[in-house]
mmCIF file of C-alpha atoms in Angstrom:
data_model
loop_
_atom_site.group_PDB
_atom_site.id
_atom_site.type_symbol
_atom_site.label_atom_id
_atom_site.label_comp_id
_atom_site.label_asym_id
_atom_site.label_seq_id
_atom_site.Cartn_x
_atom_site.Cartn_y
_atom_site.Cartn_z
ATOM 1 C CA UNK A 195 -3.144 -26.910 0.729
ATOM 2 C CA UNK A 196 -6.720 -25.693 0.239
ATOM 3 C CA UNK A 197 -8.799 -27.076 -2.618
ATOM 4 C CA UNK A 198 -8.738 -23.716 -4.398
ATOM 5 C CA UNK A 199 -4.953 -23.416 -4.256
ATOM 6 C CA UNK A 200 -3.256 -23.121 -7.618
ATOM 7 C CA UNK A 201 0.404 -22.292 -7.118
ATOM 8 C CA UNK A 202 2.427 -21.517 -10.201
ATOM 9 C CA UNK A 203 5.621 -23.579 -10.151
ATOM 10 C CA UNK A 204 8.934 -22.155 -11.266
ATOM 11 C CA UNK A 205 10.331 -23.467 -14.553
ATOM 12 C CA UNK A 206 12.351 -26.650 -14.213
ATOM 13 C CA UNK A 207 15.976 -25.746 -14.872
ATOM 14 C CA UNK A 208 18.924 -28.120 -14.968
ATOM 15 C CA UNK A 209 21.812 -26.632 -12.995
ATOM 16 C CA UNK A 210 25.347 -27.646 -13.897
ATOM 17 C CA UNK A 211 27.451 -25.047 -12.126
ATOM 18 C CA UNK A 212 27.982 -24.455 -8.428
ATOM 19 C CA UNK A 213 29.918 -21.208 -8.748
ATOM 20 C CA UNK A 214 27.915 -18.131 -7.742
ATOM 21 C CA UNK A 215 29.059 -14.902 -9.362
ATOM 22 C CA UNK A 216 27.275 -11.643 -9.945
ATOM 23 C CA UNK A 217 28.653 -8.503 -11.511
ATOM 24 C CA UNK A 218 28.261 -5.047 -9.986
ATOM 25 C CA UNK A 219 24.726 -3.800 -10.285
ATOM 26 C CA UNK A 220 23.390 -7.035 -11.802
ATOM 27 C CA UNK A 221 20.392 -8.890 -10.435
ATOM 28 C CA UNK A 222 19.960 -12.640 -10.733
ATOM 29 C CA UNK A 223 16.701 -14.556 -10.879
ATOM 30 C CA UNK A 224 13.128 -13.305 -10.901
ATOM 31 C CA UNK A 225 13.202 -11.792 -7.450
ATOM 32 C CA UNK A 226 11.635 -8.373 -7.055
ATOM 33 C CA UNK A 227 13.968 -5.835 -8.724
ATOM 34 C CA UNK A 228 11.128 -5.384 -11.205
ATOM 35 C CA UNK A 229 9.805 -2.103 -9.845
ATOM 36 C CA UNK A 230 11.484 0.980 -8.473
ATOM 37 C CA UNK A 231 9.899 1.784 -5.107
ATOM 38 C CA UNK A 232 7.729 4.862 -5.354
ATOM 39 C CA UNK A 233 7.455 6.481 -1.947
ATOM 40 C CA UNK A 234 6.388 10.078 -2.013
ATOM 41 C CA UNK A 235 8.771 12.204 0.116
ATOM 42 C CA UNK A 236 5.915 13.578 2.190
ATOM 43 C CA UNK A 237 4.950 13.076 5.799
ATOM 44 C CA UNK A 238 2.957 9.909 6.359
ATOM 45 C CA UNK A 239 -0.250 9.870 8.356
ATOM 46 C CA UNK A 240 -0.250 6.519 10.186
ATOM 47 C CA UNK A 241 -3.674 5.063 10.866
ATOM 48 C CA UNK A 242 -4.971 4.857 14.410
ATOM 49 C CA UNK A 243 -4.645 1.062 14.473
ATOM 50 C CA UNK A 244 -1.029 1.300 13.310
ATOM 51 C CA UNK A 245 -0.136 3.614 16.174
ATOM 52 C CA UNK A 246 -2.022 1.779 18.921
ATOM 53 C CA UNK A 247 -0.760 -1.675 17.931
ATOM 54 C CA UNK A 248 2.885 -0.578 17.783
ATOM 55 C CA UNK A 249 2.610 1.325 21.068
ATOM 56 C CA UNK A 250 1.134 -1.761 22.761
ATOM 57 C CA UNK A 251 3.647 -4.164 21.220
ATOM 58 C CA UNK A 252 6.709 -2.142 22.261
ATOM 59 C CA UNK A 253 5.406 -0.471 25.419
ATOM 60 C CA UNK A 254 5.964 3.026 24.070
ATOM 61 C CA UNK A 255 3.805 6.132 23.871
ATOM 62 C CA UNK A 256 1.510 6.864 20.951
ATOM 63 C CA UNK A 257 3.723 9.797 19.992
ATOM 64 C CA UNK A 258 6.826 7.582 19.907
ATOM 65 C CA UNK A 259 4.969 4.958 17.888
ATOM 66 C CA UNK A 260 3.843 7.542 15.366
ATOM 67 C CA UNK A 261 7.398 8.834 14.999
ATOM 68 C CA UNK A 262 8.694 5.322 14.326
ATOM 69 C CA UNK A 263 5.995 4.663 11.729
ATOM 70 C CA UNK A 264 6.708 7.903 9.892
ATOM 71 C CA UNK A 265 10.409 6.982 9.762
ATOM 72 C CA UNK A 266 9.561 3.460 8.596
ATOM 73 C CA UNK A 267 7.781 4.848 5.554
ATOM 74 C CA UNK A 268 11.163 6.046 4.308
ATOM 75 C CA UNK A 269 12.820 2.614 4.445
ATOM 76 C CA UNK A 270 12.124 1.799 0.764
ATOM 77 C CA UNK A 271 13.677 5.141 -0.176
ATOM 78 C CA UNK A 272 16.743 4.319 1.920
ATOM 79 C CA UNK A 273 17.081 0.882 0.333
ATOM 80 C CA UNK A 274 16.756 2.324 -3.171
ATOM 81 C CA UNK A 275 19.293 5.085 -2.518
ATOM 82 C CA UNK A 276 21.783 2.820 -0.695
ATOM 83 C CA UNK A 277 21.608 0.227 -3.454
ATOM 84 C CA UNK A 278 22.459 2.919 -6.009
ATOM 85 C CA UNK A 279 25.163 4.635 -3.934
ATOM 86 C CA UNK A 280 26.916 1.599 -2.475
ATOM 87 C CA UNK A 281 26.651 -0.975 -5.259
ATOM 88 C CA UNK A 282 28.209 -4.272 -4.155
ATOM 89 C CA UNK A 283 28.899 -2.827 -0.693
ATOM 90 C CA UNK A 284 25.153 -2.687 0.036
ATOM 91 C CA UNK A 285 24.032 -5.491 2.332
ATOM 92 C CA UNK A 286 20.391 -4.671 3.083
ATOM 93 C CA UNK A 287 18.044 -2.827 5.412
ATOM 94 C CA UNK A 288 15.898 -4.026 8.309
ATOM 95 C CA UNK A 289 14.315 -2.799 11.551
ATOM 96 C CA UNK A 290 15.449 -4.026 14.954
ATOM 97 C CA UNK A 291 14.420 -2.728 18.380
ATOM 98 C CA UNK A 292 12.756 0.231 16.732
ATOM 99 C CA UNK A 293 15.933 1.281 14.893
ATOM 100 C CA UNK A 294 16.624 1.157 11.149
ATOM 101 C CA UNK A 295 19.727 -0.876 10.320
ATOM 102 C CA UNK A 296 21.753 -0.340 7.134
ATOM 103 C CA UNK A 297 24.246 -3.122 6.452
ATOM 104 C CA UNK A 298 27.456 -2.214 4.612
ATOM 105 C CA UNK A 299 30.056 -4.768 3.512
ATOM 106 C CA UNK A 300 33.023 -2.537 4.353
ATOM 107 C CA UNK A 301 31.642 -1.456 7.734
ATOM 108 C CA UNK A 302 33.899 -2.088 10.745
ATOM 109 C CA UNK A 303 33.123 -4.752 13.298
ATOM 110 C CA UNK A 304 31.421 -2.238 15.571
ATOM 111 C CA UNK A 305 28.345 -0.275 14.565
ATOM 112 C CA UNK A 306 28.803 3.254 13.309
ATOM 113 C CA UNK A 307 29.820 5.352 10.333
ATOM 114 C CA UNK A 308 32.983 6.956 11.720
ATOM 115 C CA UNK A 309 35.362 4.121 10.779
ATOM 116 C CA UNK A 310 34.049 3.619 7.253
ATOM 117 C CA UNK A 311 36.370 4.290 4.319
ATOM 118 C CA UNK A 312 35.950 7.886 3.220
ATOM 119 C CA UNK A 313 34.214 7.145 -0.085
ATOM 120 C CA UNK A 314 31.883 4.601 1.516
ATOM 121 C CA UNK A 315 31.050 7.031 4.313
ATOM 122 C CA UNK A 316 30.151 9.704 1.770
ATOM 123 C CA UNK A 317 27.942 7.249 -0.127
ATOM 124 C CA UNK A 318 26.184 6.188 3.076
ATOM 125 C CA UNK A 319 25.571 9.797 4.041
ATOM 126 C CA UNK A 320 24.105 10.548 0.618
ATOM 127 C CA UNK A 321 21.762 7.553 0.821
ATOM 128 C CA UNK A 322 20.597 8.459 4.325
ATOM 129 C CA UNK A 323 20.090 12.071 3.284
ATOM 130 C CA UNK A 324 18.072 10.988 0.232
ATOM 131 C CA UNK A 325 15.682 9.204 2.575
ATOM 132 C CA UNK A 326 15.678 12.176 4.976
ATOM 133 C CA UNK A 327 16.521 9.931 7.928
ATOM 134 C CA UNK A 328 19.525 11.720 9.463
ATOM 135 C CA UNK A 329 20.752 10.018 12.641
ATOM 136 C CA UNK A 330 17.881 7.545 12.656
ATOM 137 C CA UNK A 331 19.930 4.917 10.795
ATOM 138 C CA UNK A 332 22.512 2.599 12.368
ATOM 139 C CA UNK A 333 25.281 1.393 10.041
ATOM 140 C CA UNK A 334 26.211 -2.233 10.768
ATOM 141 C CA UNK A 335 28.590 -4.745 9.171
ATOM 142 C CA UNK A 336 27.162 -6.805 6.311
ATOM 143 C CA UNK A 337 28.457 -10.386 6.127
ATOM 144 C CA UNK A 338 27.455 -10.523 2.438
ATOM 145 C CA UNK A 339 26.356 -8.065 -0.212
ATOM 146 C CA UNK A 340 22.737 -8.010 -1.337
ATOM 147 C CA UNK A 341 23.961 -8.899 -4.834
ATOM 148 C CA UNK A 342 25.757 -11.975 -3.543
ATOM 149 C CA UNK A 343 22.774 -13.037 -1.450
ATOM 150 C CA UNK A 344 20.421 -12.562 -4.412
ATOM 151 C CA UNK A 345 22.646 -14.722 -6.614
ATOM 152 C CA UNK A 346 22.792 -17.499 -4.021
ATOM 153 C CA UNK A 347 19.028 -17.407 -3.552
ATOM 154 C CA UNK A 348 18.430 -17.526 -7.308
ATOM 155 C CA UNK A 349 20.664 -20.596 -7.622
ATOM 156 C CA UNK A 350 18.813 -22.359 -4.812
ATOM 157 C CA UNK A 351 15.430 -21.447 -6.329
ATOM 158 C CA UNK A 352 16.464 -23.107 -9.604
ATOM 159 C CA UNK A 353 17.366 -26.312 -7.804
ATOM 160 C CA UNK A 354 14.251 -26.228 -5.659
ATOM 161 C CA UNK A 355 12.087 -25.940 -8.776
ATOM 162 C CA UNK A 356 13.251 -29.507 -9.474
ATOM 163 C CA UNK A 357 13.435 -30.850 -5.899
ATOM 164 C CA UNK A 358 9.939 -29.618 -4.954
ATOM 165 C CA UNK A 359 8.127 -31.273 -7.868
ATOM 166 C CA UNK A 360 5.427 -33.558 -6.462
ATOM 167 C CA UNK A 361 6.241 -32.707 -2.837
ATOM 168 C CA UNK A 362 3.223 -32.187 -0.543
ATOM 169 C CA UNK A 363 5.057 -29.351 1.231
ATOM 170 C CA UNK A 364 7.690 -27.273 -0.525
ATOM 171 C CA UNK A 365 11.101 -26.200 0.727
ATOM 172 C CA UNK A 366 11.352 -22.415 0.449
ATOM 173 C CA UNK A 367 14.562 -20.369 0.273
ATOM 174 C CA UNK A 368 14.314 -17.019 2.069
ATOM 175 C CA UNK A 369 16.902 -14.244 2.155
ATOM 176 C CA UNK A 370 18.164 -13.217 5.612
ATOM 177 C CA UNK A 371 20.039 -9.924 5.236
ATOM 178 C CA UNK A 372 20.891 -9.806 8.952
ATOM 179 C CA UNK A 373 23.103 -12.868 8.721
ATOM 180 C CA UNK A 374 23.903 -12.748 5.012
ATOM 181 C CA UNK A 375 22.581 -16.288 4.624
ATOM 182 C CA UNK A 376 19.661 -17.985 2.917
ATOM 183 C CA UNK A 377 17.201 -19.585 5.311
ATOM 184 C CA UNK A 378 15.731 -22.885 4.135
ATOM 185 C CA UNK A 379 12.195 -23.508 5.421
ATOM 186 C CA UNK A 380 12.070 -27.305 5.512
ATOM 187 C CA UNK A 381 8.993 -29.549 5.987
ATOM 188 C CA UNK A 382 9.035 -32.194 8.739
ATOM 189 C CA UNK A 383 9.198 -35.076 6.255
ATOM 190 C CA UNK A 384 11.152 -34.101 3.136
ATOM 191 C CA UNK A 385 10.714 -36.224 0.022
ATOM 192 C CA UNK A 386 13.774 -38.149 -1.217
ATOM 193 C CA UNK A 387 14.359 -35.452 -3.838
ATOM 194 C CA UNK A 388 14.164 -32.712 -1.209
ATOM 195 C CA UNK A 389 16.480 -34.651 1.106
ATOM 196 C CA UNK A 390 19.019 -34.959 -1.711
ATOM 197 C CA UNK A 391 18.754 -31.216 -2.357
ATOM 198 C CA UNK A 392 19.417 -30.481 1.318
ATOM 199 C CA UNK A 393 22.385 -32.807 1.521
ATOM 200 C CA UNK A 394 23.982 -31.335 -1.591
ATOM 201 C CA UNK A 395 23.230 -27.670 -0.871
ATOM 202 C CA UNK A 396 24.288 -27.739 2.774
ATOM 203 C CA UNK A 397 27.611 -29.302 1.788
ATOM 204 C CA UNK A 398 28.229 -27.138 -1.232
ATOM 205 C CA UNK A 399 27.216 -23.871 0.450
ATOM 206 C CA UNK A 400 28.401 -24.627 3.970
ATOM 207 C CA UNK A 401 28.144 -21.611 6.242
ATOM 208 C CA UNK A 402 25.871 -19.798 3.785
ATOM 209 C CA UNK A 403 22.593 -21.525 4.666
ATOM 210 C CA UNK A 404 20.463 -22.006 7.751
ATOM 211 C CA UNK A 405 17.568 -24.370 8.255
ATOM 212 C CA UNK A 406 14.270 -23.845 10.090
ATOM 213 C CA UNK A 407 11.223 -26.096 10.410
ATOM 214 C CA UNK A 408 8.244 -25.410 8.186
ATOM 215 C CA UNK A 409 5.230 -26.638 10.136
ATOM 216 C CA UNK A 410 2.710 -27.148 7.351
ATOM 217 C CA UNK A 411 1.788 -26.483 3.764
ATOM 218 C CA UNK A 412 0.434 -23.046 3.046
ATOM 219 C CA UNK A 413 -3.221 -22.558 2.215
ATOM 220 C CA UNK A 414 -4.935 -19.922 0.166
ATOM 221 C CA UNK A 415 -7.606 -17.760 1.763
ATOM 222 C CA UNK A 416 -10.336 -17.733 -0.841
ATOM 223 C CA UNK A 417 -13.772 -18.432 0.619
ATOM 224 C CA UNK A 418 -16.926 -20.171 -0.629
ATOM 225 C CA UNK A 419 -19.367 -18.510 1.703
ATOM 226 C CA UNK A 420 -19.039 -7.662 4.548
ATOM 227 C CA UNK A 421 -17.238 -5.117 3.744
ATOM 228 C CA UNK A 422 -19.529 -3.101 1.488
ATOM 229 C CA UNK A 423 -18.827 0.448 0.293
ATOM 230 C CA UNK A 424 -20.466 2.949 -2.027
ATOM 231 C CA UNK A 425 -18.213 4.526 -4.681
ATOM 232 C CA UNK A 426 -15.426 5.414 -4.936
ATOM 233 C CA UNK A 427 -14.239 1.897 -5.680
ATOM 234 C CA UNK A 428 -11.353 1.039 -3.339
ATOM 235 C CA UNK A 429 -9.309 -1.791 -1.881
ATOM 236 C CA UNK A 430 -10.095 -3.689 1.308
ATOM 237 C CA UNK A 431 -13.633 -4.602 0.213
ATOM 238 C CA UNK A 432 -15.324 -7.949 -0.315
ATOM 239 C CA UNK A 433 -15.473 -9.366 -3.847
ATOM 240 C CA UNK A 434 -18.349 -11.519 -5.042
ATOM 241 C CA UNK A 435 -18.478 -14.129 -7.780
ATOM 242 C CA UNK A 436 -21.490 -16.302 -8.466
ATOM 243 C CA UNK A 437 -23.347 -14.838 -5.509
ATOM 244 C CA UNK A 438 -20.668 -15.840 -2.976
ATOM 245 C CA UNK A 439 -18.086 -13.745 -1.130
ATOM 246 C CA UNK A 440 -14.945 -15.313 -2.464
ATOM 247 C CA UNK A 441 -12.033 -12.929 -2.036
ATOM 248 C CA UNK A 442 -10.929 -9.388 -1.234
ATOM 249 C CA UNK A 443 -9.811 -6.379 -3.233
ATOM 250 C CA UNK A 444 -6.277 -5.129 -2.641
ATOM 251 C CA UNK A 445 -5.742 -1.803 -4.382
ATOM 252 C CA UNK A 446 -6.916 0.219 -7.310
ATOM 253 C CA UNK A 447 -3.992 -0.092 -9.720
ATOM 254 C CA UNK A 448 -3.120 1.820 -12.869
ATOM 255 C CA UNK A 449 -1.632 0.559 -16.130
ATOM 256 C CA UNK A 450 1.927 1.634 -16.898
ATOM 257 C CA UNK A 451 1.007 1.529 -20.591
ATOM 258 C CA UNK A 452 -2.219 3.526 -20.953
ATOM 259 C CA UNK A 453 -3.200 4.582 -17.381
ATOM 260 C CA UNK A 454 -6.273 2.327 -17.443
ATOM 261 C CA UNK A 455 -7.489 1.492 -13.924
ATOM 262 C CA UNK A 456 -8.036 -2.014 -12.536
ATOM 263 C CA UNK A 457 -8.810 -3.592 -9.154
ATOM 264 C CA UNK A 458 -6.241 -6.039 -7.775
ATOM 265 C CA UNK A 459 -6.771 -9.339 -5.972
ATOM 266 C CA UNK A 460 -5.090 -12.769 -5.793
ATOM 267 C CA UNK A 461 -4.725 -14.857 -8.924
ATOM 268 C CA UNK A 462 -6.000 -18.021 -7.262
ATOM 269 C CA UNK A 463 -9.360 -16.304 -6.780
ATOM 270 C CA UNK A 464 -9.835 -16.484 -10.564
ATOM 271 C CA UNK A 465 -9.547 -20.262 -10.816
ATOM 272 C CA UNK A 466 -12.861 -21.528 -12.152
ATOM 273 C CA UNK A 467 -14.370 -18.080 -11.752
ATOM 274 C CA UNK A 468 -14.640 -16.534 -15.205
ATOM 275 C CA UNK A 469 -17.278 -13.908 -15.840
ATOM 276 C CA UNK A 470 -18.226 -10.884 -13.790
ATOM 277 C CA UNK A 471 -16.928 -9.978 -10.370
ATOM 278 C CA UNK A 472 -19.071 -7.705 -8.235
ATOM 279 C CA UNK A 473 -19.397 -6.123 -4.819
ATOM 280 C CA UNK A 474 -22.164 -4.455 -2.833
ATOM 281 C CA UNK A 475 -22.979 -0.873 -1.995
ATOM 282 C CA UNK A 476 -23.574 0.060 1.635
ATOM 283 C CA UNK A 477 -27.292 -0.644 1.168
ATOM 284 C CA UNK A 478 -26.394 -4.267 0.233
ATOM 285 C CA UNK A 479 -27.343 -3.867 -3.441
ATOM 286 C CA UNK A 480 -25.104 -5.813 -5.829
ATOM 287 C CA UNK A 481 -23.121 -4.073 -8.584
ATOM 288 C CA UNK A 482 -20.819 -5.525 -11.252
ATOM 289 C CA UNK A 483 -17.202 -4.416 -11.414
ATOM 290 C CA UNK A 484 -15.980 -6.403 -14.422
ATOM 291 C CA UNK A 485 -14.292 -9.602 -15.491
ATOM 292 C CA UNK A 486 -10.854 -10.957 -14.655
ATOM 293 C CA UNK A 487 -8.354 -9.223 -16.925
ATOM 294 C CA UNK A 488 -4.842 -10.547 -16.395
ATOM 295 C CA UNK A 489 -2.828 -12.517 -13.851
ATOM 296 C CA UNK A 490 0.636 -13.835 -13.053
ATOM 297 C CA UNK A 491 2.259 -15.690 -10.149
ATOM 298 C CA UNK A 492 -0.486 -15.177 -7.515
ATOM 299 C CA UNK A 493 -1.466 -11.632 -8.453
ATOM 300 C CA UNK A 494 -4.432 -10.728 -10.635
ATOM 301 C CA UNK A 495 -6.413 -7.703 -11.784
ATOM 302 C CA UNK A 496 -10.105 -7.151 -12.497
ATOM 303 C CA UNK A 497 -11.305 -4.909 -15.293
ATOM 304 C CA UNK A 498 -13.334 -1.896 -14.097
ATOM 305 C CA UNK A 499 -15.964 -1.694 -16.824
ATOM 306 C CA UNK A 500 -17.718 1.455 -15.616
ATOM 307 C CA UNK A 501 -14.971 3.722 -14.231
ATOM 308 C CA UNK A 502 -17.217 6.761 -14.534
ATOM 309 C CA UNK A 503 -19.788 5.230 -12.214
ATOM 310 C CA UNK A 504 -17.315 3.601 -9.854
ATOM 311 C CA UNK A 505 -14.972 6.602 -9.666
ATOM 312 C CA UNK A 506 -12.039 4.370 -8.539
ATOM 313 C CA UNK A 507 -9.452 6.097 -6.408
ATOM 314 C CA UNK A 508 -6.227 5.567 -4.423
ATOM 315 C CA UNK A 509 -8.050 4.379 -1.318
ATOM 316 C CA UNK A 510 -8.483 1.311 0.857
ATOM 317 C CA UNK A 511 -11.077 0.612 3.533
ATOM 318 C CA UNK A 512 -9.576 0.230 6.994
ATOM 319 C CA UNK A 513 -11.165 0.100 10.417
ATOM 320 C CA UNK A 514 -10.534 3.740 11.293
ATOM 321 C CA UNK A 515 -10.909 5.301 7.846
ATOM 322 C CA UNK A 516 -13.088 4.081 4.978
ATOM 323 C CA UNK A 517 -11.153 6.201 2.453
ATOM 324 C CA UNK A 518 -7.595 5.709 3.689
ATOM 325 C CA UNK A 519 -5.348 7.158 0.996
ATOM 326 C CA UNK A 520 -2.479 5.297 -0.647
ATOM 327 C CA UNK A 521 0.241 7.708 -1.744
ATOM 328 C CA UNK A 522 3.193 5.395 -2.460
ATOM 329 C CA UNK A 523 4.494 1.843 -2.552
ATOM 330 C CA UNK A 524 7.705 -0.030 -1.955
ATOM 331 C CA UNK A 525 9.533 -3.165 -0.887
ATOM 332 C CA UNK A 526 9.281 -4.542 2.640
ATOM 333 C CA UNK A 527 12.066 -5.055 5.190
ATOM 334 C CA UNK A 528 12.205 -7.566 8.037
ATOM 335 C CA UNK A 529 11.188 -6.016 11.336
ATOM 336 C CA UNK A 530 9.101 -3.215 9.865
ATOM 337 C CA UNK A 531 5.404 -2.905 10.718
ATOM 338 C CA UNK A 532 2.735 -3.616 8.133
ATOM 339 C CA UNK A 533 -1.032 -3.773 8.413
ATOM 340 C CA UNK A 534 -3.649 -5.837 6.619
ATOM 341 C CA UNK A 535 -7.241 -5.147 5.648
ATOM 342 C CA UNK A 536 -9.569 -7.440 3.728
ATOM 343 C CA UNK A 537 -13.186 -8.098 2.990
ATOM 344 C CA UNK A 538 -13.575 -10.396 5.992
ATOM 345 C CA UNK A 539 -11.030 -9.070 8.503
ATOM 346 C CA UNK A 540 -10.728 -5.562 9.888
ATOM 347 C CA UNK A 541 -7.318 -3.925 9.727
ATOM 348 C CA UNK A 542 -4.662 -5.235 12.099
ATOM 349 C CA UNK A 543 -0.910 -4.667 12.221
ATOM 350 C CA UNK A 544 2.194 -6.755 12.927
ATOM 351 C CA UNK A 545 5.856 -7.254 11.980
ATOM 352 C CA UNK A 546 7.361 -8.500 8.758
ATOM 353 C CA UNK A 547 8.898 -11.792 9.889
ATOM 354 C CA UNK A 548 10.367 -13.210 6.670
ATOM 355 C CA UNK A 549 12.429 -11.682 3.889
ATOM 356 C CA UNK A 550 12.068 -11.887 0.135
ATOM 357 C CA UNK A 551 11.473 -15.465 -0.985
ATOM 358 C CA UNK A 552 9.807 -17.805 -3.427
ATOM 359 C CA UNK A 553 7.125 -19.401 -1.250
ATOM 360 C CA UNK A 554 5.013 -22.294 -2.543
ATOM 361 C CA UNK A 555 6.485 -21.611 -5.984
ATOM 362 C CA UNK A 556 5.465 -17.935 -5.917
ATOM 363 C CA UNK A 557 8.352 -15.429 -6.187
ATOM 364 C CA UNK A 558 8.451 -11.923 -4.732
ATOM 365 C CA UNK A 559 6.776 -12.725 -1.413
ATOM 366 C CA UNK A 560 7.308 -11.624 2.181
ATOM 367 C CA UNK A 561 6.033 -13.150 5.418
ATOM 368 C CA UNK A 562 4.306 -11.295 8.276
ATOM 369 C CA UNK A 563 2.367 -12.015 11.463
ATOM 370 C CA UNK A 564 -0.842 -10.100 10.745
ATOM 371 C CA UNK A 565 -4.139 -11.978 11.048
ATOM 372 C CA UNK A 566 -6.672 -12.855 8.353
ATOM 373 C CA UNK A 567 -9.300 -15.484 7.563
ATOM 374 C CA UNK A 568 -10.822 -17.315 4.616
ATOM 375 C CA UNK A 569 -12.036 -14.760 2.093
ATOM 376 C CA UNK A 570 -9.164 -12.346 2.706
ATOM 377 C CA UNK A 571 -7.074 -13.488 -0.272
ATOM 378 C CA UNK A 572 -6.047 -10.485 -2.341
ATOM 379 C CA UNK A 573 -6.533 -8.002 0.506
ATOM 380 C CA UNK A 574 -4.256 -5.017 1.063
ATOM 381 C CA UNK A 575 -0.973 -5.060 2.990
ATOM 382 C CA UNK A 576 -0.085 -1.464 3.799
ATOM 383 C CA UNK A 577 1.496 0.908 6.310
ATOM 384 C CA UNK A 578 1.560 4.679 6.705
ATOM 385 C CA UNK A 579 -0.074 5.366 3.326
ATOM 386 C CA UNK A 580 2.228 2.959 1.484
ATOM 387 C CA UNK A 581 1.094 -0.132 -0.422
ATOM 388 C CA UNK A 582 3.349 -3.094 0.422
ATOM 389 C CA UNK A 583 1.552 -6.047 -1.118
ATOM 390 C CA UNK A 584 -1.387 -8.364 -1.646
ATOM 391 C CA UNK A 585 -2.272 -11.115 0.849
ATOM 392 C CA UNK A 586 -2.103 -14.533 -0.831
ATOM 393 C CA UNK A 587 -1.517 -17.348 1.639
ATOM 394 C CA UNK A 588 -1.284 -18.591 5.203
ATOM 395 C CA UNK A 589 0.743 -20.904 7.397
ATOM 396 C CA UNK A 590 -1.494 -20.133 10.364
ATOM 397 C CA UNK A 591 -4.208 -17.750 11.546
ATOM 398 C CA UNK A 592 -1.645 -14.985 12.172
ATOM 399 C CA UNK A 593 1.217 -16.206 9.979
ATOM 400 C CA UNK A 594 0.769 -14.974 6.408
ATOM 401 C CA UNK A 595 2.646 -14.237 3.226
ATOM 402 C CA UNK A 596 1.994 -11.609 0.595
ATOM 403 C CA UNK A 597 2.989 -10.702 -2.958
ATOM 404 C CA UNK A 598 5.171 -7.598 -2.954
ATOM 405 C CA UNK A 599 3.737 -4.344 -4.316
ATOM 406 C CA UNK A 600 7.169 -3.661 -5.812
ATOM 407 C CA UNK A 601 6.470 -6.587 -8.171
ATOM 408 C CA UNK A 602 2.992 -5.510 -9.275
ATOM 409 C CA UNK A 603 4.460 -4.323 -12.545
ATOM 410 C CA UNK A 604 4.923 -7.932 -13.619
ATOM 411 C CA UNK A 605 1.400 -7.133 -14.921
ATOM 412 C CA UNK A 606 2.456 -3.620 -16.029
ATOM 413 C CA UNK A 607 0.500 -1.966 -13.225
ATOM 414 C CA UNK A 608 1.347 -0.106 -10.035
ATOM 415 C CA UNK A 609 -0.856 1.053 -7.152
ATOM 416 C CA UNK A 610 -2.766 4.213 -7.949
ATOM 417 C CA UNK A 611 -1.601 7.166 -5.885
#
């Protein structure tokens, strides 16, 4: 782990019970039901790099890629509506082979809506209609409800908060809605406490867990060594502290309490860096933004002390558009495309590869295969005008994880739109 890494550990909780129960509509643990996805029901305008990267990755035309990306923007709406309509029958949403999959507990063995119970079929149709997706959604069997999976993951997170103490590389528990299991990302040499956790959990929850190798500890991507823009203040720019380009701005965010505007970045950027944060105009002149204001998990916000001069807006800087507009936000789904832009890396796009998880002690994170470098901590994860999160850590040069935009309101803020 990098020298600037400061991961917030979960509270240590003694667990006495092994029975996992969750009532209808309840949510266990601290995992991401903290913010209702806000995706404006308007047509998205995918960026050029989104379209070209998807077309190249899947061998499809630019028009087909654009159509897929516009549909993808509606996935958070589908998840929100299906969760409300289906309750404990809702199993999750993901993207596979360019198709949106909606998992339903009472779905038949074969894909399709025709054999669903009448009430379930009506609820599915309402959810799909709410997201305006029509026939673009495949209904598939869900081996476990989202509620049941969330409860299992919360139980494992409690135990891992104890087992991971002092370990050089953590075990992370990641939801896998496709299989209805929790995937354990396990280091090559578990500590005795981690080994005991694995032995107990894999016996106790047999058939409900899978195990994959975790190659290395994650590192943060702060930097001790530009992306400079005149106002309006926006995300995707380089942030300076003490004369050095340390981190990146994610999004302009707005308080849920008084509408005050802030600039988001990663919490670990603040460690040892009190005082003013600044950036440069296009002419390379330095200008103060403000001091660190508040932070939690690995998400932090900077006070904008001169909003009249900065004129902050719902924009991020990307390669093809320096004022790319953010008009919504939401949760991610495995298989969907997201893009990244930071102060040191131009925008690039890739798939979400890992579901909701507590990674390195940080809840509400997803994993994706976009690329970034040192200095890109805090940068914007986005797609088709939606904010999806803030880049916070890396397992490799193109293997990253990010804090979900749907959890930004742990600081009582949401992306400005």
